Short mmCIF file of C-alpha atoms (C1' of nucleotides) in Angstrom, two decimals:
data_model
loop_
_atom_site.label_atom_id
_atom_site.label_comp_id
_atom_site.label_asym_id
_atom_site.label_seq_id
_atom_site.Cartn_x
_atom_site.Cartn_y
_atom_site.Cartn_z
CA MET K 1 -40.09 -12.41 32.49
CA GLN K 2 -36.47 -12.53 33.47
CA GLY K 3 -33.69 -10.35 32.22
CA LEU K 4 -35.51 -7.08 31.61
CA LEU K 5 -33.95 -3.78 32.60
CA ASN K 6 -37.20 -2.38 34.02
CA ASP K 7 -36.18 0.74 35.94
CA TRP K 8 -32.50 -0.25 36.15
CA ARG K 9 -30.04 1.89 34.22
CA ARG K 10 -26.27 1.96 34.23
CA SER K 11 -24.99 4.78 36.45
CA ASN K 12 -21.26 4.25 35.91
CA TYR K 13 -18.92 2.66 33.47
CA ALA K 14 -16.00 0.71 34.90
CA LYS K 15 -13.52 3.45 34.16
CA ASP K 16 -15.71 6.09 35.83
CA THR K 17 -15.87 4.11 39.03
CA THR K 18 -12.90 5.56 40.88
CA PRO K 19 -11.77 5.98 44.50
CA GLU K 20 -13.08 9.57 44.41
CA ILE K 21 -16.67 8.29 44.55
CA ALA K 22 -16.10 5.82 47.40
CA GLY K 23 -19.22 5.51 49.53
CA GLU K 24 -21.62 6.19 46.65
CA ASP K 25 -24.09 3.65 45.31
CA VAL K 26 -23.68 2.75 41.64
CA THR K 27 -25.27 0.47 39.06
CA ILE K 28 -22.79 -1.44 36.90
CA MET K 29 -23.78 -3.37 33.77
CA GLY K 30 -21.61 -5.64 31.70
CA TRP K 31 -20.27 -9.13 31.10
CA VAL K 32 -18.97 -11.57 33.72
CA HIS K 33 -15.27 -11.71 32.95
CA GLU K 34 -14.10 -13.91 35.81
CA ILE K 35 -15.52 -15.48 38.94
CA ARG K 36 -13.34 -16.40 41.90
CA ASP K 37 -15.36 -18.06 44.62
CA LEU K 38 -13.19 -18.52 47.71
CA GLY K 39 -16.02 -19.81 49.84
CA GLY K 40 -16.36 -17.07 52.42
CA ILE K 41 -15.76 -14.35 49.86
CA ILE K 42 -16.64 -14.12 46.17
CA PHE K 43 -14.89 -11.92 43.64
CA VAL K 44 -16.52 -11.26 40.29
CA ILE K 45 -14.91 -9.15 37.59
CA ILE K 46 -17.41 -7.30 35.41
CA ARG K 47 -16.28 -6.02 32.03
CA ASP K 48 -17.84 -3.23 29.98
CA VAL K 49 -16.74 -1.25 26.94
CA THR K 50 -14.46 0.92 29.08
CA GLY K 51 -12.69 -1.72 31.16
CA ARG K 52 -13.20 -3.92 34.19
CA ILE K 53 -14.37 -3.55 37.75
CA GLN K 54 -14.40 -5.93 40.69
CA ILE K 55 -17.47 -6.94 42.67
CA THR K 56 -16.46 -8.16 46.13
CA ALA K 57 -18.91 -10.10 48.23
CA PRO K 58 -17.66 -11.08 51.71
CA SER K 59 -20.14 -13.43 53.37
CA LYS K 60 -20.16 -11.30 56.51
CA LYS K 61 -21.14 -8.13 54.67
CA VAL K 62 -23.66 -9.25 52.06
CA ASP K 63 -26.91 -11.22 52.29
CA ALA K 64 -26.87 -14.95 51.71
CA GLU K 65 -29.33 -14.34 48.88
CA ILE K 66 -26.78 -12.17 47.05
CA LEU K 67 -24.12 -14.84 47.46
CA GLU K 68 -26.51 -17.40 45.96
CA GLU K 69 -27.17 -15.13 42.99
CA LEU K 70 -23.46 -14.53 42.45
CA ARG K 71 -22.85 -18.29 42.47
CA ALA K 72 -25.41 -18.60 39.67
CA PHE K 73 -23.25 -16.38 37.45
CA ARG K 74 -21.56 -17.99 34.51
CA LYS K 75 -18.71 -16.52 32.54
CA GLU K 76 -19.70 -14.08 29.80
CA SER K 77 -23.25 -13.72 31.08
CA VAL K 78 -24.69 -10.21 31.02
CA VAL K 79 -25.40 -8.90 34.51
CA ALA K 80 -26.29 -5.74 36.40
CA VAL K 81 -25.07 -5.06 39.91
CA LYS K 82 -26.16 -2.33 42.32
CA GLY K 83 -23.79 -1.71 45.17
CA THR K 84 -21.56 0.60 47.14
CA VAL K 85 -18.19 1.74 45.86
CA GLN K 86 -15.40 1.04 48.28
CA GLU K 87 -11.77 2.02 48.03
CA ALA K 88 -9.57 -1.07 47.79
CA GLY K 89 -5.87 -0.85 47.10
CA LYS K 90 -5.70 -4.51 46.16
CA ALA K 91 -8.49 -4.43 43.57
CA PRO K 92 -7.84 -3.86 39.84
CA ASN K 93 -8.55 -0.12 39.56
CA GLY K 94 -8.34 0.78 43.21
CA VAL K 95 -12.03 0.22 43.89
CA GLU K 96 -14.45 -2.60 44.44
CA ILE K 97 -18.20 -2.74 44.68
CA ILE K 98 -20.01 -4.33 47.61
CA PRO K 99 -23.20 -5.65 46.00
CA LYS K 100 -26.68 -4.88 47.33
CA GLU K 101 -28.86 -6.07 44.45
CA ILE K 102 -28.19 -8.19 41.39
CA LYS K 103 -29.88 -8.91 38.07
CA ILE K 104 -28.89 -11.55 35.55
CA LEU K 105 -29.88 -9.96 32.25
CA ASN K 106 -28.88 -12.90 30.09
CA LEU K 107 -27.12 -16.10 31.05
CA SER K 108 -24.36 -17.36 28.75
CA ASN K 109 -24.19 -20.97 27.63
CA GLN K 110 -21.15 -23.07 28.49
CA PRO K 111 -18.65 -24.07 27.34
CA LEU K 112 -17.72 -21.01 25.29
CA PRO K 113 -16.53 -21.53 21.71
CA MET K 114 -13.36 -19.66 22.62
CA ASP K 115 -11.80 -18.05 25.65
CA PRO K 116 -12.22 -14.26 25.77
CA THR K 117 -9.78 -13.97 28.68
CA GLU K 118 -7.07 -15.44 26.46
CA LYS K 119 -5.66 -17.88 28.97
CA VAL K 120 -5.76 -20.22 26.02
CA LYS K 121 -5.02 -18.62 22.66
CA ALA K 122 -7.27 -19.29 19.70
CA GLU K 123 -6.40 -19.27 16.03
CA ILE K 124 -7.75 -16.54 13.78
CA ASP K 125 -10.11 -18.99 12.08
CA THR K 126 -11.67 -20.01 15.41
CA ARG K 127 -11.83 -16.38 16.47
CA LEU K 128 -13.58 -15.26 13.30
CA ASP K 129 -16.15 -18.02 13.66
CA SER K 130 -17.08 -16.44 17.01
CA ARG K 131 -16.16 -12.87 16.18
CA PHE K 132 -18.64 -11.32 18.64
CA LEU K 133 -16.85 -13.13 21.47
CA ASP K 134 -13.44 -12.35 20.04
CA LEU K 135 -14.34 -8.67 20.06
CA ARG K 136 -14.89 -8.84 23.81
CA LYS K 137 -11.10 -8.92 24.11
CA GLU K 138 -9.70 -5.44 24.60
CA ASN K 139 -6.82 -6.01 22.18
CA VAL K 140 -9.34 -6.85 19.46
CA SER K 141 -11.84 -4.08 20.07
CA ALA K 142 -8.91 -1.64 20.30
CA ILE K 143 -8.30 -2.20 16.57
CA PHE K 144 -11.84 -1.12 15.73
CA LYS K 145 -11.79 1.84 18.10
CA ILE K 146 -8.69 3.05 16.25
CA LYS K 147 -10.29 2.32 12.88
CA GLY K 148 -13.31 4.36 13.94
CA GLN K 149 -11.10 7.30 14.90
CA MET K 150 -9.40 6.96 11.51
CA PHE K 151 -12.72 7.35 9.67
CA HIS K 152 -13.76 10.19 11.97
CA THR K 153 -10.58 12.14 11.23
CA ILE K 154 -10.78 11.43 7.51
CA ARG K 155 -14.36 12.68 7.32
CA ASP K 156 -13.47 15.78 9.32
CA PHE K 157 -10.52 16.40 7.03
CA PHE K 158 -12.59 16.10 3.86
CA TYR K 159 -15.41 18.30 5.17
CA GLU K 160 -12.94 20.96 6.33
CA ASN K 161 -11.33 20.96 2.88
CA GLY K 162 -14.49 21.36 0.87
CA PHE K 163 -15.07 17.76 -0.24
CA TYR K 164 -18.66 16.56 -0.49
CA GLU K 165 -19.42 13.06 0.71
CA ILE K 166 -21.11 10.96 -1.95
CA ASN K 167 -22.47 7.44 -2.38
CA THR K 168 -22.19 5.64 -5.69
CA PRO K 169 -23.85 2.38 -6.77
CA LYS K 170 -22.35 -0.96 -5.86
CA LEU K 171 -24.64 -2.78 -8.28
CA VAL K 172 -23.21 -2.16 -11.71
CA ALA K 173 -23.94 -3.30 -15.24
CA SER K 174 -20.52 -3.20 -16.82
CA ALA K 175 -17.90 -5.88 -16.71
CA THR K 176 -15.96 -4.22 -19.49
CA GLU K 177 -13.48 -2.17 -17.48
CA GLY K 178 -10.88 -4.91 -17.64
CA GLY K 179 -8.52 -5.76 -14.87
CA THR K 180 -9.87 -7.45 -11.81
CA GLU K 181 -12.47 -10.19 -11.82
CA LEU K 182 -15.96 -9.15 -10.78
CA PHE K 183 -18.62 -10.98 -8.83
CA PRO K 184 -21.57 -11.62 -11.14
CA ILE K 185 -25.04 -11.36 -9.65
CA THR K 186 -28.58 -11.68 -10.90
CA TYR K 187 -30.38 -8.37 -11.28
CA PHE K 188 -33.95 -9.31 -12.12
CA GLU K 189 -33.76 -10.51 -15.73
CA LYS K 190 -30.31 -8.98 -16.31
CA GLU K 191 -26.76 -9.86 -15.43
CA ALA K 192 -25.03 -7.40 -13.14
CA PHE K 193 -21.88 -7.20 -11.02
CA LEU K 194 -20.70 -5.96 -7.66
CA GLY K 195 -18.68 -2.79 -8.05
CA GLN K 196 -14.90 -3.13 -8.02
CA SER K 197 -14.31 0.60 -7.51
CA PRO K 198 -16.22 3.89 -7.53
CA GLN K 199 -13.66 5.18 -10.04
CA LEU K 200 -15.91 5.83 -13.02
CA TYR K 201 -18.67 7.33 -10.89
CA LYS K 202 -16.48 9.75 -9.01
CA GLN K 203 -15.04 10.89 -12.34
CA MET K 204 -18.56 11.45 -13.67
CA MET K 205 -19.12 13.58 -10.57
CA MET K 206 -16.31 15.84 -11.78
CA GLY K 207 -18.54 16.57 -14.73
CA SER K 208 -21.28 17.60 -12.29
CA GLY K 209 -19.50 20.72 -11.14
CA MET K 210 -19.37 19.63 -7.49
CA ASP K 211 -15.60 20.01 -7.74
CA LYS K 212 -14.41 17.83 -4.84
CA VAL K 213 -16.02 14.60 -3.66
CA PHE K 214 -15.15 11.64 -1.50
CA GLU K 215 -16.69 8.29 -0.76
CA ILE K 216 -16.04 5.70 1.90
CA GLY K 217 -17.57 2.47 0.74
CA GLN K 218 -17.26 -1.22 0.03
CA ILE K 219 -15.53 -2.56 -3.06
CA PHE K 220 -15.66 -6.15 -4.32
CA ARG K 221 -13.00 -8.10 -6.17
CA ALA K 222 -13.43 -11.69 -7.24
CA GLU K 223 -9.74 -12.58 -7.22
CA GLU K 224 -8.73 -15.91 -5.74
CA HIS K 225 -5.96 -14.36 -3.74
CA ASP K 226 -5.02 -15.87 -0.45
CA THR K 227 -2.69 -13.51 1.37
CA LEU K 228 -2.46 -11.53 4.58
CA ARG K 229 -3.25 -8.27 2.78
CA HIS K 230 -6.08 -9.07 0.33
CA LEU K 231 -9.81 -9.50 0.88
CA ASN K 232 -12.64 -9.95 -1.58
CA GLU K 233 -14.67 -7.26 0.13
CA ALA K 234 -12.78 -4.19 1.28
CA VAL K 235 -13.48 -0.60 2.23
CA SER K 236 -12.07 2.03 -0.05
CA ILE K 237 -11.61 5.70 0.78
CA ASP K 238 -11.94 7.45 -2.56
CA ALA K 239 -11.32 11.09 -3.35
CA GLU K 240 -11.56 13.03 -6.60
CA ALA K 241 -11.04 16.75 -7.20
CA SER K 242 -11.42 19.02 -10.19
CA PHE K 243 -8.87 21.60 -11.28
CA MET K 244 -6.18 19.62 -9.50
CA ASP K 245 -3.41 17.30 -10.65
CA ASP K 246 -1.51 14.34 -9.23
CA GLU K 247 0.86 16.58 -7.26
CA ASP K 248 -2.08 18.40 -5.63
CA MET K 249 -3.79 15.16 -4.71
CA MET K 250 -0.63 13.64 -3.26
CA LYS K 251 -0.49 16.67 -1.01
CA VAL K 252 -4.12 16.11 0.05
CA LEU K 253 -3.41 12.47 0.84
CA ASN K 254 -0.22 13.33 2.68
CA ASP K 255 -1.97 15.96 4.82
CA MET K 256 -4.87 13.64 5.53
CA LEU K 257 -2.56 10.94 6.87
CA VAL K 258 -0.63 13.42 9.00
CA ASN K 259 -3.97 14.35 10.57
CA VAL K 260 -4.97 10.72 11.06
CA ILE K 261 -1.72 9.88 12.84
CA ALA K 262 -1.91 12.98 15.06
CA ASP K 263 -5.54 12.36 16.04
CA ILE K 264 -5.01 8.70 16.85
CA ASN K 265 -1.98 9.55 18.97
CA GLU K 266 -4.08 12.11 20.78
CA ASN K 267 -7.35 10.20 21.19
CA CYS K 268 -6.39 6.52 21.17
CA ALA K 269 -3.37 6.44 23.50
CA ASN K 270 -5.02 3.74 25.60
CA GLU K 271 -5.80 1.53 22.58
CA LEU K 272 -2.27 1.92 21.23
CA GLU K 273 -0.91 0.89 24.61
CA ILE K 274 -3.18 -2.17 24.72
CA LEU K 275 -1.88 -3.14 21.28
CA GLY K 276 1.69 -2.32 22.22
CA HIS K 277 1.91 -0.35 19.01
CA GLU K 278 3.66 2.88 18.19
CA LEU K 279 2.36 4.84 15.23
CA PRO K 280 4.74 5.60 12.38
CA GLU K 281 6.22 9.09 12.16
CA ALA K 282 4.15 11.24 9.85
CA GLU K 283 4.96 14.92 9.68
CA GLY K 284 5.60 17.20 6.74
CA ASP K 285 6.00 15.76 3.25
CA PHE K 286 6.51 12.06 2.62
CA PRO K 287 9.47 11.19 0.37
CA HIS K 288 8.82 10.70 -3.34
CA VAL K 289 10.61 8.13 -5.46
CA THR K 290 10.03 7.71 -9.19
CA TYR K 291 9.33 4.36 -10.78
CA ASP K 292 12.67 4.58 -12.64
CA GLU K 293 14.54 5.13 -9.38
CA ALA K 294 12.59 2.30 -7.78
CA VAL K 295 13.62 -0.13 -10.52
CA ASP K 296 17.28 0.75 -9.86
CA ILE K 297 16.88 0.34 -6.11
CA ILE K 298 15.14 -3.01 -6.53
CA ASN K 299 17.77 -4.34 -8.94
CA SER K 300 20.58 -3.08 -6.70
CA LYS K 301 19.04 -5.19 -3.91
CA GLY K 302 19.48 -8.28 -6.04
CA VAL K 303 15.82 -8.60 -6.98
CA GLU K 304 15.42 -8.89 -10.72
CA MET K 305 12.97 -6.45 -12.27
CA ASP K 306 12.64 -5.15 -15.81
CA TRP K 307 11.44 -1.65 -16.64
CA GLY K 308 7.76 -1.74 -17.46
CA GLU K 309 6.81 -4.49 -15.04
CA ASP K 310 4.61 -4.09 -12.03
CA LEU K 311 6.34 -4.70 -8.71
CA SER K 312 6.51 -8.32 -7.61
CA ARG K 313 6.17 -9.11 -3.94
CA ALA K 314 9.95 -9.43 -3.68
CA ALA K 315 10.34 -6.06 -5.40
CA GLU K 316 7.93 -4.42 -2.97
CA LYS K 317 9.91 -5.83 -0.06
CA ALA K 318 13.24 -4.68 -1.48
CA LEU K 319 11.90 -1.18 -2.07
CA GLY K 320 10.22 -1.07 1.33
CA ASP K 321 13.50 -2.02 3.04
CA THR K 322 15.25 0.91 1.37
CA MET K 323 12.55 3.55 1.70
CA GLY K 324 10.84 2.72 4.99
CA GLY K 325 7.74 4.44 6.35
CA PHE K 326 5.33 6.31 4.09
CA TYR K 327 6.54 7.23 0.62
CA PHE K 328 5.09 8.01 -2.80
CA LEU K 329 6.06 5.95 -5.83
CA THR K 330 5.55 8.25 -8.84
CA LYS K 331 5.83 8.53 -12.62
CA TRP K 332 4.70 5.02 -13.51
CA PRO K 333 4.86 3.56 -17.01
CA SER K 334 1.57 4.32 -18.75
CA ALA K 335 1.30 0.77 -20.07
CA ILE K 336 0.71 -0.79 -16.65
CA LYS K 337 -1.76 1.85 -15.53
CA PRO K 338 -5.47 1.99 -16.35
CA PHE K 339 -6.95 3.79 -19.34
CA TYR K 340 -8.14 6.77 -17.32
CA VAL K 341 -4.62 7.77 -16.19
CA MET K 342 -3.07 10.84 -17.82
CA PRO K 343 0.17 10.32 -19.75
CA PHE K 344 2.96 12.89 -19.60
CA GLU K 345 2.54 15.55 -22.28
CA ASP K 346 6.18 15.34 -23.43
CA ASP K 347 6.73 11.62 -22.97
CA GLU K 348 3.62 9.51 -23.05
CA LYS K 349 5.30 6.33 -21.93
CA TYR K 350 5.16 7.82 -18.42
CA ALA K 351 1.95 8.55 -16.56
CA HIS K 352 0.91 11.05 -13.92
CA ALA K 353 0.22 8.18 -11.58
CA PHE K 354 1.39 7.44 -8.06
CA ASP K 355 1.11 4.83 -5.33
CA LEU K 356 1.35 5.56 -1.66
CA MET K 357 3.36 2.87 0.10
CA TYR K 358 4.04 2.10 3.73
CA ASN K 359 7.16 -0.04 3.86
CA ASN K 360 6.28 -2.83 1.41
CA LEU K 361 2.50 -2.38 1.58
CA GLU K 362 0.60 -0.51 -1.13
CA LEU K 363 -1.96 1.70 0.58
CA SER K 364 -3.21 3.87 -2.24
CA SER K 365 -3.16 4.47 -5.98
CA GLY K 366 -3.91 7.78 -7.58
CA ALA K 367 -3.39 9.83 -10.69
CA THR K 368 -4.23 12.80 -12.78
CA ARG K 369 -7.11 11.55 -14.92
CA VAL K 370 -7.66 11.90 -18.61
CA HIS K 371 -10.40 14.51 -19.11
CA GLN K 372 -10.26 14.68 -22.93
CA TYR K 373 -12.81 12.48 -24.67
CA ASP K 374 -10.65 11.53 -27.66
CA LEU K 375 -7.62 10.58 -25.57
CA LEU K 376 -9.82 8.53 -23.26
CA VAL K 377 -11.30 6.56 -26.16
CA LYS K 378 -7.83 6.04 -27.58
CA GLN K 379 -6.51 4.68 -24.28
CA ILE K 380 -9.50 2.40 -23.84
CA GLU K 381 -8.88 0.95 -27.30
CA GLU K 382 -5.15 0.57 -26.66
CA ARG K 383 -5.99 -1.71 -23.75
CA ASP K 384 -8.19 -3.92 -25.94
CA LEU K 385 -11.35 -2.72 -24.24
CA ASN K 386 -14.48 -1.75 -26.12
CA PRO K 387 -15.53 1.92 -25.81
CA ASP K 388 -19.14 0.83 -26.43
CA GLY K 389 -19.15 -0.67 -22.95
CA PHE K 390 -18.37 2.75 -21.46
CA GLY K 391 -21.26 4.70 -22.96
CA SER K 392 -22.66 6.40 -19.89
CA TYR K 393 -19.16 7.10 -18.56
CA LEU K 394 -17.81 8.57 -21.79
CA LYS K 395 -20.90 10.74 -22.22
CA ALA K 396 -19.77 12.79 -19.21
CA PHE K 397 -16.58 13.68 -21.08
CA GLU K 398 -18.39 15.22 -24.07
CA TYR K 399 -20.04 18.20 -22.37
CA GLY K 400 -17.43 19.97 -20.26
CA MET K 401 -15.29 17.71 -18.11
CA PRO K 402 -12.71 19.67 -16.10
CA PRO K 403 -9.14 18.49 -15.52
CA HIS K 404 -9.15 16.39 -12.38
CA ALA K 405 -7.21 13.95 -10.22
CA GLY K 406 -7.92 11.53 -7.42
CA TRP K 407 -6.96 8.50 -5.42
CA GLY K 408 -8.31 5.55 -3.50
CA VAL K 409 -6.95 4.32 -0.18
CA GLY K 410 -7.50 0.82 1.15
CA ALA K 411 -9.06 1.57 4.54
CA ASP K 412 -8.40 -1.90 5.93
CA ARG K 413 -4.75 -1.83 4.88
CA LEU K 414 -4.35 1.60 6.42
CA THR K 415 -5.81 0.16 9.61
CA MET K 416 -3.09 -2.52 9.54
CA VAL K 417 -0.49 0.25 9.62
CA LEU K 418 -2.31 2.14 12.36
CA THR K 419 -2.72 -0.89 14.61
CA GLY K 420 0.40 -2.93 13.82
CA SER K 421 -1.65 -5.86 12.46
CA GLU K 422 0.05 -8.42 10.25
CA ASN K 423 -3.19 -9.88 8.91
CA ILE K 424 -5.81 -7.74 7.19
CA ARG K 425 -8.48 -10.04 8.64
CA GLU K 426 -7.66 -8.59 12.06
CA CYS K 427 -8.74 -5.18 10.76
CA VAL K 428 -12.16 -6.15 9.37
CA LEU K 429 -15.01 -7.10 11.67
CA PHE K 430 -16.40 -9.83 9.42
CA PRO K 431 -13.84 -10.40 6.68
CA ARG K 432 -14.68 -11.91 3.31
CA ASP K 433 -11.85 -13.91 1.82
CA ARG K 434 -11.54 -16.73 -0.68
CA HIS K 435 -13.11 -19.22 1.71
CA ARG K 436 -15.04 -17.23 4.26
CA LEU K 437 -18.58 -16.01 3.67
CA THR K 438 -19.86 -16.29 7.26
CA PRO K 439 -20.47 -14.82 9.72
"C1'" G H 6 -4.47 -21.33 -8.94
"C1'" C H 7 0.71 -23.22 -7.48
"C1'" C H 8 4.44 -24.80 -3.63
"C1'" C H 9 5.39 -26.18 1.53
"C1'" U H 10 3.35 -27.57 6.32
"C1'" G H 11 -0.57 -29.20 9.14
"C1'" G H 12 -5.84 -31.07 10.91
"C1'" U H 13 -6.07 -34.97 18.22
"C1'" G H 14 -11.67 -32.93 23.97
"C1'" G H 15 -15.17 -26.32 23.66
"C1'" U H 16 -10.05 -23.89 23.09
"C1'" G H 17 -4.66 -24.49 22.61
"C1'" U H 18 -1.41 -28.76 22.41
"C1'" A H 19 1.94 -33.80 23.15
"C1'" G H 20 2.35 -38.38 20.79
"C1'" G H 21 3.23 -40.90 15.76
"C1'" G H 22 1.38 -49.10 13.50
"C1'" G H 23 -0.83 -52.75 19.08
"C1'" C H 24 -0.99 -50.30 26.42
"C1'" U H 25 -7.07 -46.90 29.74
"C1'" A H 26 -4.30 -41.29 23.78
"C1'" U H 27 -0.41 -36.51 27.08
"C1'" C H 28 -0.71 -31.72 29.17
"C1'" A H 29 -2.95 -26.91 29.97
"C1'" U H 30 -7.28 -24.24 29.97
"C1'" G H 31 -12.44 -25.02 30.19
"C1'" C H 32 -16.90 -27.33 32.01
"C1'" G H 33 -19.64 -30.03 36.34
"C1'" G H 34 -19.21 -31.18 41.67
"C1'" G H 35 -16.63 -30.46 46.52
"C1'" C H 36 -13.24 -27.57 50.05
"C1'" C H 37 -11.54 -22.68 51.04
"C1'" U H 38 -12.66 -14.95 53.84
"C1'" G H 39 -8.62 -10.92 49.94
"C1'" U H 40 -8.64 -13.37 45.00
"C1'" C H 41 -6.34 -10.64 40.87
"C1'" G H 42 -2.91 -16.60 35.71
"C1'" A H 43 -6.20 -17.92 42.92
"C1'" G H 44 -5.15 -22.86 45.21
"C1'" C H 45 -6.41 -28.09 46.40
"C1'" C H 46 -9.55 -32.75 45.55
"C1'" C H 47 -13.02 -35.68 42.31
"C1'" G H 48 -15.26 -36.08 37.63
"C1'" C H 49 -16.46 -34.85 32.09
"C1'" G H 50 -14.80 -34.28 27.28
"C1'" A H 51 -11.03 -35.59 21.32
"C1'" C H 52 -7.78 -38.57 16.96
"C1'" U H 53 -11.02 -33.96 9.72
"C1'" C H 54 -13.77 -37.06 5.97
"C1'" G H 55 -13.67 -41.12 2.22
"C1'" G H 56 -10.89 -45.07 0.23
"C1'" G H 57 -6.49 -48.31 0.54
"C1'" U H 58 -2.28 -51.29 2.93
"C1'" U H 59 -2.12 -54.44 7.45
"C1'" C H 60 -3.74 -59.67 11.93
"C1'" A H 61 -4.03 -54.42 13.78
"C1'" A H 62 -4.39 -47.35 11.45
"C1'" A H 63 -5.20 -41.42 15.24
"C1'" U H 64 -0.26 -43.05 13.29
"C1'" C H 65 1.63 -45.44 6.71
"C1'" C H 66 -0.38 -44.49 1.33
"C1'" C H 67 -4.06 -41.97 -2.15
"C1'" G H 68 -7.97 -38.46 -2.69
"C1'" G H 69 -11.46 -34.71 -0.78
"C1'" C H 70 -12.44 -30.78 2.57
"C1'" C H 71 -10.44 -27.21 5.86
"C1'" A H 72 -6.45 -24.35 8.02
"C1'" G H 73 -1.36 -21.91 8.49
"C1'" G H 74 2.91 -19.89 5.70
"C1'" G H 75 4.97 -18.34 0.93
"C1'" C H 76 3.98 -16.96 -4.12
"C1'" G H 77 0.88 -15.77 -8.15
"C1'" C H 78 -3.43 -13.06 -9.42
"C1'" C H 79 -5.10 -8.10 -7.73
"C1'" A H 80 -7.45 -1.73 -14.40
#
RNA sequence: GCCCUGGUGGUGUAGGGGCUAUCAUGCGGGCCUGUCGAGCCCGCGACUCGGGUUCAAAUCCCGGCCAGGGCGCCA
């Protein structure tokens, strides 16, 4: 059978094959990026996860059999090459490999559905249809290497600060929370829905005594939105902590993002360079602006907005132009916030709620939560929801629920900021939007 | 869901009632010993779908589907 590894194993990645090891024999494995057959000499560029390396086969130095095998290569096939490293000033990273033995591990079909070398650009729709090929481009995989570092730092940060990682159900019974549309599914003989948020579950966890929890997981929203910053399946980074309020949790979020920015600068310099992206400044405390101040700013920019309204797209842009960078938008009107958000004690038309913005993009929403059963029921009723639909949630508030606060961050939107992407689809491997359900 | 724009080889495009439908890249074949956007020669490959107008539709009209941009929706 062709294409098996047998006793072949990769000895070096492309980036580890440097002039310092000239003279050594190595085994390279990867994809055929380019083939340049000049007749008497053949150049093949092999690409792996770390970069590219050149195979050089001069007809005077290598067997005719090797030349034949190289000519059988097709672009994007998976191959393994054993050969000797040779210093070569003219080659891509200062070295080339003179091949001694070759294996084709899997031949690629032709023509390719898109061009991974990007000589001819492809549209995002074409790219997503062949996402595995698209990801072979270093400026695409760089986004996901940065996103991975982001999750790594966030997990480290939570663990170091005493948060327990939890998993809550994504199959839920209730469609009574109001707000966003849910995806209905069939759950045996019952109707069920895909979870829009872990909100109610992480609050119930506050009644468990575990104090501080976080979850990184998928959320589903059945809205027919069609924008560069909405998807129907997204990843949410959710945190909830007992004996803390909105101010405390803004501090947690602020510190977390400072860590994320620092770690990506430190560990993803190469990816940032590939993307030509500079991370935003993030040190110390982000500015805070109240909702009342924001309304004034927005109106002063000539964008009409009444007190009590949510921000329109134009309002977000006007505010983003003035504020710039990361900033917290605080002290929202209670009426446009969900039932579980704590009103101010002295003026209940305001809520202990905040959004974290980056320019005109909303990254996070958070709040001090209502922990008193009676107030919670009252707020549910005020929003024309039925408390009966919240039975198992409300039960947790009857037997010792501590004061608590929390937030949720859109992980894919945060990735847009960290990678300089204009389209959220760029930041999700296999995005789910209004029209796309495959791959 | 609304508004605007568009849909032409595998990919990215030009054209815009009648000529063999343009170009690049790609793919196949040939030449070529230092390529690195290799070069040169030959060849292959396309008008989103349905209906209408017309002697004639890729082109004009209507509708569907899909895409791009903007907005709305998004506790």
